[in-house]
């Protein structure tokens, strides 16, 4: 009987402790190169900032695995979730998490050599194209723009290569192994700086919302309001700016403020993403 009482007391103690803090699930969008302590140091200031605004401790759970973040969000473990576009959309659909603040919008870039005859997306029909992987948002945005201009990868190009690394794509373009490549804006800018006068941007895709912070549907309204207001004004004060500046990895790096977003914005992005996945040729086994 004494043992049973001890177990019950322990469980009650655990539940009380859990009620005294919020769990912040974070997928930084990196490829697994950073140590956990680097990730923790990058995101803990943001968690502390949110906790101060809400008057409650915020504990981080940082994972670079999408399956892990999806599973924990689906189980309702997280009170807050920060993740890339597709993970936010998944959490919205499966568990009702609603995004309240987003980082920068994202788009992809079509890059060609400076002396290339191509001037529009429609004009690259019959060319040799290098595409960033279908596993990336950049790849999905790129293939969607092709579709909007009447082009299909398995029908309208002389040669199609799907590459995982953006620096490889720019190298192929500079070597005249392909005529056009699709990369991120940062990769395009870096390549043009490294090779002045040799590359130019042909086109950019329409933007979609990028990384966001979403809240659990079970969060009390008053608490959700405090956190939302803190996030949307985070760039207006020194401590908020410092918390953002500490994010040195992933899709949230380099931001100085967050902007308002909605579930509808991410639901629309997911429709585009899911449709674009079907536009790539089947992978060879």
Short mmCIF file of C-alpha atoms in Angstrom, two decimals:
data_model
loop_
_atom_site.label_atom_id
_atom_site.label_comp_id
_atom_site.label_asym_id
_atom_site.label_seq_id
_atom_site.Cartn_x
_atom_site.Cartn_y
_atom_site.Cartn_z
CA UNK A 1 0.00 0.00 0.00
CA UNK A 2 2.82 2.36 0.87
CA UNK A 3 4.47 1.51 -2.44
CA UNK A 4 1.26 2.31 -4.33
CA UNK A 5 0.94 5.63 -2.51
CA UNK A 6 4.52 6.49 -3.48
CA UNK A 7 3.84 5.75 -7.16
CA UNK A 8 0.68 7.87 -7.18
CA UNK A 9 2.51 10.73 -5.47
CA UNK A 10 5.32 10.48 -8.02
CA UNK A 11 2.87 10.62 -10.94
CA UNK A 12 1.07 13.59 -9.44
CA UNK A 13 4.38 15.34 -8.94
CA UNK A 14 5.33 14.68 -12.57
CA UNK A 15 2.01 16.06 -13.84
CA UNK A 16 2.36 19.19 -11.71
CA UNK A 17 5.86 19.73 -13.06
CA UNK A 18 4.63 19.23 -16.61
CA UNK A 19 1.94 21.84 -16.03
CA UNK A 20 4.60 24.32 -14.91
CA UNK A 21 6.36 24.41 -18.27
CA UNK A 22 5.71 24.36 -22.00
CA UNK A 23 7.32 21.96 -24.46
CA UNK A 24 8.75 23.61 -27.58
CA UNK A 25 9.40 21.19 -30.44
CA UNK A 26 11.93 22.46 -32.98
CA UNK A 27 13.03 21.10 -36.33
CA UNK A 28 15.78 23.51 -37.47
CA UNK A 29 15.77 22.25 -41.06
CA UNK A 30 19.45 21.31 -41.05
CA UNK A 31 20.93 18.15 -42.52
CA UNK A 32 22.27 16.62 -39.33
CA UNK A 33 25.74 18.22 -39.29
CA UNK A 34 25.34 20.26 -36.10
CA UNK A 35 25.94 18.87 -32.60
CA UNK A 36 23.07 18.98 -30.14
CA UNK A 37 24.78 21.58 -27.99
CA UNK A 38 25.10 23.88 -31.01
CA UNK A 39 21.40 23.47 -31.73
CA UNK A 40 20.45 24.02 -28.09
CA UNK A 41 22.54 27.20 -27.84
CA UNK A 42 20.93 28.51 -31.04
CA UNK A 43 17.33 28.07 -29.98
CA UNK A 44 17.29 28.26 -26.18
CA UNK A 45 17.32 32.11 -26.16
CA UNK A 46 14.14 32.07 -28.27
CA UNK A 47 12.54 29.58 -25.89
CA UNK A 48 13.53 31.75 -22.91
CA UNK A 49 12.10 34.83 -24.59
CA UNK A 50 8.78 33.07 -25.17
CA UNK A 51 8.78 31.76 -21.61
CA UNK A 52 9.33 35.20 -20.15
CA UNK A 53 6.46 36.61 -22.18
CA UNK A 54 4.13 33.78 -21.16
CA UNK A 55 5.30 33.69 -17.54
CA UNK A 56 6.21 30.02 -17.70
CA UNK A 57 9.31 27.92 -18.35
CA UNK A 58 9.76 26.68 -21.92
CA UNK A 59 11.73 23.50 -22.53
CA UNK A 60 13.11 22.71 -25.99
CA UNK A 61 13.06 19.38 -27.82
CA UNK A 62 15.23 19.77 -30.93
CA UNK A 63 15.33 17.11 -33.62
CA UNK A 64 16.59 17.08 -37.19
CA UNK A 65 14.35 14.15 -38.13
CA UNK A 66 11.02 15.04 -39.73
CA UNK A 67 9.46 11.73 -38.71
CA UNK A 68 10.26 12.44 -35.07
CA UNK A 69 8.78 15.94 -35.13
CA UNK A 70 5.65 14.64 -36.92
CA UNK A 71 5.21 11.85 -34.38
CA UNK A 72 5.58 14.08 -31.34
CA UNK A 73 3.32 16.77 -32.77
CA UNK A 74 0.74 14.13 -33.66
CA UNK A 75 0.80 12.81 -30.10
CA UNK A 76 0.15 16.31 -28.75
CA UNK A 77 3.43 16.41 -26.86
CA UNK A 78 4.37 19.90 -28.02
CA UNK A 79 2.75 23.12 -26.85
CA UNK A 80 4.67 25.05 -29.49
CA UNK A 81 6.21 23.87 -32.74
CA UNK A 82 8.83 25.52 -34.94
CA UNK A 83 9.44 23.76 -38.23
CA UNK A 84 9.71 24.11 -42.03
CA UNK A 85 6.70 24.66 -44.27
CA UNK A 86 5.86 21.02 -44.89
CA UNK A 87 6.11 20.03 -41.21
CA UNK A 88 3.89 22.94 -40.16
CA UNK A 89 1.37 21.95 -42.82
CA UNK A 90 1.44 18.35 -41.64
CA UNK A 91 0.93 19.35 -38.01
CA UNK A 92 -1.92 21.63 -39.06
CA UNK A 93 -3.67 18.85 -40.94
CA UNK A 94 -3.09 15.99 -38.52
CA UNK A 95 -3.16 17.62 -35.10
CA UNK A 96 -4.68 21.08 -35.49
CA UNK A 97 -1.55 23.11 -34.69
CA UNK A 98 -2.05 26.62 -36.03
CA UNK A 99 0.84 28.85 -37.18
CA UNK A 100 0.89 32.35 -35.69
CA UNK A 101 4.28 33.78 -36.68
CA UNK A 102 6.46 33.04 -39.68
CA UNK A 103 10.04 33.67 -40.70
CA UNK A 104 10.83 34.79 -44.26
CA UNK A 105 8.89 33.55 -47.27
CA UNK A 106 10.75 31.19 -49.59
CA UNK A 107 11.21 30.97 -53.32
CA UNK A 108 13.50 29.22 -55.80
CA UNK A 109 15.70 30.69 -58.55
CA UNK A 110 16.37 29.60 -62.12
CA UNK A 111 20.00 30.37 -62.95
CA UNK A 112 21.66 30.51 -66.39
CA UNK A 113 25.03 31.63 -67.78
CA UNK A 114 25.27 35.34 -68.55
CA UNK A 115 25.55 34.80 -72.32
CA UNK A 116 22.70 32.28 -72.42
CA UNK A 117 20.08 32.92 -75.14
CA UNK A 118 17.26 32.05 -72.75
CA UNK A 119 15.17 35.00 -71.55
CA UNK A 120 12.00 33.35 -70.21
CA UNK A 121 11.00 30.07 -68.58
CA UNK A 122 9.01 29.10 -71.67
CA UNK A 123 12.13 29.55 -73.81
CA UNK A 124 14.12 26.84 -71.99
CA UNK A 125 12.08 24.10 -73.66
CA UNK A 126 14.49 21.61 -75.22
CA UNK A 127 17.39 22.66 -73.00
CA UNK A 128 19.48 20.68 -70.52
CA UNK A 129 18.19 21.35 -67.02
CA UNK A 130 19.63 20.60 -63.61
CA UNK A 131 17.03 20.49 -60.83
CA UNK A 132 17.54 20.57 -57.10
CA UNK A 133 16.19 17.44 -55.40
CA UNK A 134 12.46 16.78 -55.17
CA UNK A 135 13.04 16.28 -51.43
CA UNK A 136 13.55 20.04 -51.05
CA UNK A 137 11.00 22.83 -51.12
CA UNK A 138 13.17 24.56 -53.73
CA UNK A 139 12.77 21.61 -56.07
CA UNK A 140 9.01 21.50 -55.64
CA UNK A 141 8.63 25.23 -56.25
CA UNK A 142 10.79 24.96 -59.37
CA UNK A 143 8.88 22.15 -60.98
CA UNK A 144 5.61 23.95 -60.21
CA UNK A 145 6.83 27.05 -62.11
CA UNK A 146 7.72 24.84 -65.08
CA UNK A 147 4.20 23.41 -65.06
CA UNK A 148 2.70 26.91 -64.95
CA UNK A 149 4.67 27.67 -68.13
CA UNK A 150 3.53 24.51 -69.89
CA UNK A 151 6.74 22.51 -69.35
CA UNK A 152 7.15 18.98 -67.96
CA UNK A 153 10.48 17.47 -66.94
CA UNK A 154 9.90 14.11 -68.63
CA UNK A 155 8.68 15.62 -71.90
CA UNK A 156 10.12 19.02 -72.72
CA UNK A 157 13.85 18.86 -72.01
CA UNK A 158 16.80 17.45 -73.90
CA UNK A 159 18.40 16.36 -70.62
CA UNK A 160 17.22 16.33 -67.01
CA UNK A 161 19.42 15.84 -63.95
CA UNK A 162 18.17 15.85 -60.38
CA UNK A 163 20.95 16.82 -57.98
CA UNK A 164 20.99 16.95 -54.18
CA UNK A 165 23.61 19.66 -53.71
CA UNK A 166 23.28 23.22 -54.97
CA UNK A 167 27.01 23.84 -55.34
CA UNK A 168 27.15 20.84 -57.67
CA UNK A 169 24.40 22.37 -59.78
CA UNK A 170 26.18 25.71 -60.15
CA UNK A 171 29.41 23.89 -61.02
CA UNK A 172 27.63 21.97 -63.79
CA UNK A 173 26.21 25.22 -65.12
CA UNK A 174 29.61 26.94 -65.15
CA UNK A 175 31.14 23.94 -66.91
CA UNK A 176 28.43 24.08 -69.62
CA UNK A 177 27.24 20.59 -68.66
CA UNK A 178 23.69 21.97 -68.30
CA UNK A 179 21.95 25.09 -69.63
CA UNK A 180 19.84 26.06 -66.63
CA UNK A 181 19.70 25.09 -62.95
CA UNK A 182 17.31 25.67 -60.06
CA UNK A 183 18.74 26.65 -56.68
CA UNK A 184 17.93 28.70 -53.59
CA UNK A 185 18.28 32.51 -53.74
CA UNK A 186 21.25 32.38 -51.36
CA UNK A 187 23.02 29.79 -53.49
CA UNK A 188 22.40 31.90 -56.60
CA UNK A 189 23.72 35.08 -54.96
CA UNK A 190 26.78 33.27 -53.60
CA UNK A 191 27.54 31.79 -57.03
CA UNK A 192 27.20 35.14 -58.79
CA UNK A 193 29.49 36.78 -56.24
CA UNK A 194 32.06 34.00 -56.61
CA UNK A 195 31.91 34.17 -60.42
CA UNK A 196 31.16 37.81 -61.31
CA UNK A 197 29.75 38.39 -64.76
CA UNK A 198 29.31 34.69 -65.54
CA UNK A 199 25.80 33.95 -64.23
CA UNK A 200 22.41 35.63 -64.15
CA UNK A 201 18.97 34.92 -62.74
CA UNK A 202 16.45 33.89 -65.37
CA UNK A 203 13.36 33.73 -63.15
CA UNK A 204 12.16 33.30 -59.59
CA UNK A 205 9.22 31.26 -58.38
CA UNK A 206 6.27 32.63 -56.48
CA UNK A 207 6.97 32.65 -52.72
CA UNK A 208 5.46 30.35 -50.13
CA UNK A 209 5.57 30.81 -46.35
CA UNK A 210 8.73 29.42 -44.78
CA UNK A 211 9.55 28.37 -41.25
CA UNK A 212 6.85 29.16 -38.71
CA UNK A 213 5.99 28.83 -35.05
CA UNK A 214 2.67 27.10 -34.44
CA UNK A 215 0.68 26.63 -31.25
CA UNK A 216 -1.18 23.61 -29.94
CA UNK A 217 -4.97 23.74 -30.28
CA UNK A 218 -5.11 22.81 -26.58
CA UNK A 219 -3.23 25.90 -25.41
CA UNK A 220 -5.37 28.24 -23.26
CA UNK A 221 -6.49 31.29 -25.22
CA UNK A 222 -4.96 33.82 -22.84
CA UNK A 223 -1.58 32.07 -22.98
CA UNK A 224 -1.73 31.76 -26.77
CA UNK A 225 -2.45 35.48 -27.05
CA UNK A 226 0.57 36.41 -24.89
CA UNK A 227 2.89 34.18 -26.91
CA UNK A 228 1.54 35.38 -30.27
CA UNK A 229 1.98 39.04 -29.31
CA UNK A 230 5.51 38.35 -28.07
CA UNK A 231 6.47 36.65 -31.33
CA UNK A 232 5.01 39.33 -33.58
CA UNK A 233 6.86 42.09 -31.70
CA UNK A 234 10.08 40.14 -31.12
CA UNK A 235 12.12 42.40 -33.39
CA UNK A 236 11.01 45.57 -31.61
CA UNK A 237 13.20 45.19 -28.53
CA UNK A 238 16.86 44.33 -27.83
CA UNK A 239 16.21 41.01 -26.06
CA UNK A 240 13.97 39.83 -28.89
CA UNK A 241 16.50 40.80 -31.54
CA UNK A 242 19.22 39.03 -29.56
CA UNK A 243 17.14 35.84 -29.37
CA UNK A 244 16.70 35.84 -33.14
CA UNK A 245 20.37 36.67 -33.72
CA UNK A 246 21.38 33.59 -31.73
CA UNK A 247 19.68 31.33 -34.31
CA UNK A 248 22.73 30.46 -36.38
CA UNK A 249 21.50 27.29 -38.10
CA UNK A 250 18.57 26.20 -40.21
CA UNK A 251 15.79 28.08 -41.92
CA UNK A 252 15.35 30.57 -39.09
CA UNK A 253 18.86 31.99 -39.26
CA UNK A 254 19.44 35.58 -40.25
CA UNK A 255 15.99 36.86 -39.30
CA UNK A 256 15.43 40.15 -37.49
CA UNK A 257 11.65 39.90 -37.03
CA UNK A 258 8.67 37.59 -37.50
CA UNK A 259 5.44 38.33 -39.33
CA UNK A 260 1.83 37.29 -38.85
CA UNK A 261 0.60 34.20 -40.63
CA UNK A 262 -2.41 31.89 -40.70
CA UNK A 263 -3.48 28.30 -41.11
CA UNK A 264 -4.98 29.16 -44.50
CA UNK A 265 -1.61 30.32 -45.80
CA UNK A 266 0.07 27.01 -44.93
CA UNK A 267 -2.87 24.91 -46.12
CA UNK A 268 -2.57 26.62 -49.51
CA UNK A 269 1.18 25.97 -49.59
CA UNK A 270 0.60 22.28 -48.86
CA UNK A 271 -1.76 21.97 -51.81
CA UNK A 272 1.02 23.29 -54.05
CA UNK A 273 3.65 21.06 -52.44
CA UNK A 274 1.58 17.87 -52.74
CA UNK A 275 0.70 18.61 -56.37
CA UNK A 276 4.33 19.40 -57.25
CA UNK A 277 5.55 16.05 -55.92
CA UNK A 278 3.66 14.34 -58.74
CA UNK A 279 5.38 16.42 -61.45
CA UNK A 280 8.79 14.77 -61.13
CA UNK A 281 9.52 11.70 -63.27
CA UNK A 282 9.45 8.43 -61.27
CA UNK A 283 12.75 7.57 -59.60
CA UNK A 284 14.63 4.70 -61.19
CA UNK A 285 15.14 1.72 -58.88
#
